[in-house]
XYZ file of C-alpha atoms in Angstrom:
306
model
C 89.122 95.274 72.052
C 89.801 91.811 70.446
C 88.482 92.672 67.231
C 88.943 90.378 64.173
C 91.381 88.635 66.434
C 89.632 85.422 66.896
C 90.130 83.149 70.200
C 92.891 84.394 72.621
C 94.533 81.998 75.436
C 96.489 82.643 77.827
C 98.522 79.540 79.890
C 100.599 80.288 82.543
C 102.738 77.908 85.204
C 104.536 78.261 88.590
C 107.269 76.588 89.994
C 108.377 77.722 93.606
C 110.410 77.085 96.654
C 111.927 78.261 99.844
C 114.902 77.612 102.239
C 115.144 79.061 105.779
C 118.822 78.406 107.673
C 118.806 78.865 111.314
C 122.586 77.718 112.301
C 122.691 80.253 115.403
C 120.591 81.785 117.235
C 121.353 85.014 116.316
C 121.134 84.925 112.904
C 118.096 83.581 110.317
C 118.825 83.024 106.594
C 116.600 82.632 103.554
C 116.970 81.967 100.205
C 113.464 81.547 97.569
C 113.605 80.662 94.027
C 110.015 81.149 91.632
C 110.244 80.253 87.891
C 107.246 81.350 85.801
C 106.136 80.451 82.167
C 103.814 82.421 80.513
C 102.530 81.341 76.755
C 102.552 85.383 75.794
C 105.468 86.779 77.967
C 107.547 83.662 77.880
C 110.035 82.602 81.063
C 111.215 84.421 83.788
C 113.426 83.322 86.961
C 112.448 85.349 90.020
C 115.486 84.310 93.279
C 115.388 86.201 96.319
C 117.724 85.875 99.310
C 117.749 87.748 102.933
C 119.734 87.180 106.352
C 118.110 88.510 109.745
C 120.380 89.685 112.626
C 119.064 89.090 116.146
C 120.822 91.585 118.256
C 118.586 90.284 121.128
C 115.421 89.348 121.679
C 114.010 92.672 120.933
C 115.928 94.005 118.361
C 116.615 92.414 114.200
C 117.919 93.840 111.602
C 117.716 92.434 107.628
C 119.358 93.057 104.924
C 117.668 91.053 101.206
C 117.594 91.257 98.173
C 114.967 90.117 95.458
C 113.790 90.113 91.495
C 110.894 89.908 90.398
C 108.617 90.384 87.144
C 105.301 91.670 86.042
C 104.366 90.652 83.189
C 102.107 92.922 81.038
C 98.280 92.289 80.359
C 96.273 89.703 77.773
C 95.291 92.977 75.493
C 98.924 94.443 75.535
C 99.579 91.434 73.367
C 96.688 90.684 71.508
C 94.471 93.832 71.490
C 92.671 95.146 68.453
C 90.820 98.092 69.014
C 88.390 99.856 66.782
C 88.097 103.713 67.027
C 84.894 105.406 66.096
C 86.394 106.011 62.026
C 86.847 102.072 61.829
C 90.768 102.050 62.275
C 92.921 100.509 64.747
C 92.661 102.623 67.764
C 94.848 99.796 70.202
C 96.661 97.274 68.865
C 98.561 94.702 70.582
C 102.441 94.437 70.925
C 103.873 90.915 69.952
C 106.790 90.061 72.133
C 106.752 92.343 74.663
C 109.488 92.217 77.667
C 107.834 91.731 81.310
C 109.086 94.452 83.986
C 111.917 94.013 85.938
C 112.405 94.507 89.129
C 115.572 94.240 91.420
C 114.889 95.301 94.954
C 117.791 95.739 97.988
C 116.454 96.479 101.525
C 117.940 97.014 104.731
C 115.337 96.455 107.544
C 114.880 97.025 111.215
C 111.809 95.156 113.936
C 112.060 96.431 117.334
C 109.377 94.751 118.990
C 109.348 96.102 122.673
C 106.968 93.674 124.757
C 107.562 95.233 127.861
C 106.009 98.864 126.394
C 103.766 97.068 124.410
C 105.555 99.105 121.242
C 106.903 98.109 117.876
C 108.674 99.524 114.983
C 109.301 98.171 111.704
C 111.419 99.904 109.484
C 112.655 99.444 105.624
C 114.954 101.159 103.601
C 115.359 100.577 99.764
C 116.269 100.975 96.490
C 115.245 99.182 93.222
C 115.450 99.639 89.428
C 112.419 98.594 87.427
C 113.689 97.681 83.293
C 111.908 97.776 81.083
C 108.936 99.998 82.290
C 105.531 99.887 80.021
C 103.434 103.028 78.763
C 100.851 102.972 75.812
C 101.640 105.407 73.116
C 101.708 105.886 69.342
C 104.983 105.549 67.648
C 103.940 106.835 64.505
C 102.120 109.572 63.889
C 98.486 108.478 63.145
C 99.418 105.097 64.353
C 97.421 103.061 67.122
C 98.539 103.320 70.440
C 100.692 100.287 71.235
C 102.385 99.255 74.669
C 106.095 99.772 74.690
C 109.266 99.353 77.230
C 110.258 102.852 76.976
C 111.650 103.747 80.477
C 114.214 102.521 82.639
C 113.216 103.638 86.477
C 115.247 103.810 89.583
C 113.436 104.474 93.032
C 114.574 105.278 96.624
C 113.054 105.423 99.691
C 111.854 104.131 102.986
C 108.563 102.519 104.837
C 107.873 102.517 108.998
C 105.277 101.400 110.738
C 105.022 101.975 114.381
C 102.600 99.981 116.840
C 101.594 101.206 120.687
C 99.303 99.805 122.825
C 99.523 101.531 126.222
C 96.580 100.449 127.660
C 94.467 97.227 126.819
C 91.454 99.088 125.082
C 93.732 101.351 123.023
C 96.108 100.700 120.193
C 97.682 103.238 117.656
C 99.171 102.795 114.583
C 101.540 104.990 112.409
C 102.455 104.700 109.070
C 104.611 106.372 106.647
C 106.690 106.044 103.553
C 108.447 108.581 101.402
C 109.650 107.501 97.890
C 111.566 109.611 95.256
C 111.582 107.608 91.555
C 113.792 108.898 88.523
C 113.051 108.037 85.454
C 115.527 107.267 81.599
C 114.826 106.097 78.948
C 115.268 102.370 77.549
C 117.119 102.055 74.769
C 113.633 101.946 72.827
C 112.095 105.041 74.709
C 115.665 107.028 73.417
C 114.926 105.877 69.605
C 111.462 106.688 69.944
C 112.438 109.926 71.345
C 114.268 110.601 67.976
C 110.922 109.806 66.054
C 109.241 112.637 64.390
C 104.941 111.612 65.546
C 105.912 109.253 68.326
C 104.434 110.278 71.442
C 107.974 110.765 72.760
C 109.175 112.739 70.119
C 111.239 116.008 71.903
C 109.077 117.656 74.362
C 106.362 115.370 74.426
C 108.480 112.833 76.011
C 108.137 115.092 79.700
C 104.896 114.234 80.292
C 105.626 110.183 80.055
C 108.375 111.108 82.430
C 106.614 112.988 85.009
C 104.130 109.855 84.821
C 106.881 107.367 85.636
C 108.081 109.723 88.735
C 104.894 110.598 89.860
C 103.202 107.405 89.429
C 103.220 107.184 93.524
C 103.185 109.659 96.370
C 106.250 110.822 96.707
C 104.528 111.285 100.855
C 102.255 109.008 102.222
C 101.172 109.101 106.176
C 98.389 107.331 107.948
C 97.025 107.233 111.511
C 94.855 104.607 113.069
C 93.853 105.328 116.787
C 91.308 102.108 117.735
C 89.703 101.858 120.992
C 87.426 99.339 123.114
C 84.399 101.611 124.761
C 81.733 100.410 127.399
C 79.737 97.825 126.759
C 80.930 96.120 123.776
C 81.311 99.388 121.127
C 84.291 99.719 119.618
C 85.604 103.023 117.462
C 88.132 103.438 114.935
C 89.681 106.439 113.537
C 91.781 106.574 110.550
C 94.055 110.088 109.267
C 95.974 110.015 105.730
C 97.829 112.354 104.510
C 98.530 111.651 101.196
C 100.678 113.682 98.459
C 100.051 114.802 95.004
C 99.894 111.630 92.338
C 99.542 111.675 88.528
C 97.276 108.591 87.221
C 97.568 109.134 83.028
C 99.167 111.018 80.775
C 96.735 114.122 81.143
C 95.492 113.540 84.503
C 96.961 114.294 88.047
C 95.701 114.583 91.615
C 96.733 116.948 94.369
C 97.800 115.961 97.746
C 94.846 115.430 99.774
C 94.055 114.616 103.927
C 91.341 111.969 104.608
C 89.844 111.165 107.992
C 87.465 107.876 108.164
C 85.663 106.790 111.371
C 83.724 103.554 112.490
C 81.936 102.263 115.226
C 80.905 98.669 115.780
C 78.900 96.592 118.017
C 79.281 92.595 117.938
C 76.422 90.818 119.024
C 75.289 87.348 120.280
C 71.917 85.272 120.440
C 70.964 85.771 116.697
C 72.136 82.646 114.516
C 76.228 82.278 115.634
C 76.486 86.855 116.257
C 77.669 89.487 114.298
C 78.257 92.215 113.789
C 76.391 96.112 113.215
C 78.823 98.526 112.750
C 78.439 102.693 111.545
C 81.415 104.192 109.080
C 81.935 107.329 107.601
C 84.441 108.053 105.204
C 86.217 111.030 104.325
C 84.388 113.050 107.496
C 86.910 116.244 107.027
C 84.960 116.878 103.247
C 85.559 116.920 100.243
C 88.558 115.526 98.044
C 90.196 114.198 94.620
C 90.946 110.845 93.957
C 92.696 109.547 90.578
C 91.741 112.612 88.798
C 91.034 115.874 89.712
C 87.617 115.857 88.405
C 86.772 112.588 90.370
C 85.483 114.533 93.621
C 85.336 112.329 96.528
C 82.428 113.888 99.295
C 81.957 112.235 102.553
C 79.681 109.547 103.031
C 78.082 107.539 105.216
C 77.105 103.591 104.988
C 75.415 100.798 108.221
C 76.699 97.628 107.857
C 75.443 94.079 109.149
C 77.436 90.859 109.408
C 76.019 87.741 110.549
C 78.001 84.813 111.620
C 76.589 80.936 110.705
């Protein structure tokens, strides 16, 4: 992948810090401030700020706001890629932007002591700049990282928490997340490009990967419970919907159901722990690709304590 390229460095350096303001005691402020330089993807300043309401003791709400950057892989600079004909299959992309994110939230914690129930709950929405895919530009050309896609996502995250008894808990989760998807002002040039991946129709399926690139559903279930003498069982649901990984391959929504049991132990060096899982008990699914089939299967683990 680094071929004819010689050595490749990489140096990168952090600066951080972080304010929290408590000047009542109904209200919490905090404001965070990262600066990052990266030898390949240069400098980026990342703030953040957020301000928690205490309505009382039980109930918050938050409102923040937040940037931040990801900066794109060693080989999406450097790379040099043979293909099996001796030309330049991948080659690497010299000056690159990092991806952008800008992130707004509105929160809510309810956190219910005397029910022994909690709910967390975010709402967002975010635009991502400058948002990578590897494709040719040229028409027999290698394929090449490039900002092509400008991405703006909605949505919202719970989790809810009950323990009604001591030896139960039960955990929900769910999120639901719609992304749409334009191009950069690079993705619309390369759109205009006769042999650029992008070029007229074939610019839909780099758009359904931006907008499908997470379920636009996601649910989970965790019931855990304490049983006689020691054993304790977990049992996990997800319900999860369809997903495209590549270009040319996609997923369909799927349900998984996972179960463990553990015993700890004592009088063998500090205990442990034996425990019996079994994932995917409800069969068969896809994962990543629909030709990656997923079966159930079983594994004993043993952890010792020293």
């Amino acid at each position: 992948m680094l071929h004819g390229v010689g050595r490749v460095s990489r140096d990168v350096g952090r600066l951080f810090a972080n304010l929290e303001w408590k000047p009542l005691g109904w209200f919490t402020g905090n404001l965070g401030l990262s600066h990052e330089y990266d030898s390949l993807a240069g400098a980026h300043v990342a703030p953040r700020a957020s301000a928690s309401f205490h309505i009382d003791e039980q109930n918050t709400v938050r409102v923040g706001y937040a940037r931040a950057w990801r900066t794109p892989g060693t080989l999406d600079y450097k790379a040099s890629q043979l293909a099996s004909n001796g030309s330049i299959e991948w080659a690497g992309t010299p000056g690159l932007p990092a991806e952008g994110l800008d992130s707004w939230e509105l929160g809510y914690l309810g956190d219910w002591r005397a029910v022994r129930m909690s709910l967390d709950l975010r709402v967002f929405h975010e635009r991502v700049s400058d948002r990578i895919h590897r494709i040719r530009t040229v028409a027999g050309g290698p394929l090449t990282a490039q900002a092509v896609h400008e991405l703006k996502i909605r949505g919202h995250e719970l989790q809810w928490k009950w323990q009604p008894v001591d030896a139960t808990r039960i955990v929900v989760g769910h999120a639901h997340i719609d992304i749409d998807a334009d191009f950069s002002t690079l993705g619309r040039t390369l759109h205009a490009a006769a042999g650029s991946h992008l070029f007229g129709s074939g610019a839909e399926r780099y758009f359904a990967l931006s907008e499908r690139s997470a379920p636009r559903r996601a649910t989970s279930l965790l019931w855990m419970q304490r049983l006689p003498m020691g054993v304790s069982l977990a049992v996990a649901r997800y319900w999860v919907h369809d997903i495209k990984w590549t270009r040319n391959t996609d997923t369909d929504s799927y349900q998984r159901t996972d179960l463990r049991l553990s015993y700890p132990f004592s009088g063998f060096a500090r205990g442990g722990e034996i425990a019996y899982t079994v994932q995917s008990l409800n069969g068969a699914h896809a994962e990543e690709r629909m030709q990656r089939i997923v079966d159930r299967r079983h594994w004993v683990s043993l952890r010792l304590d020293f």
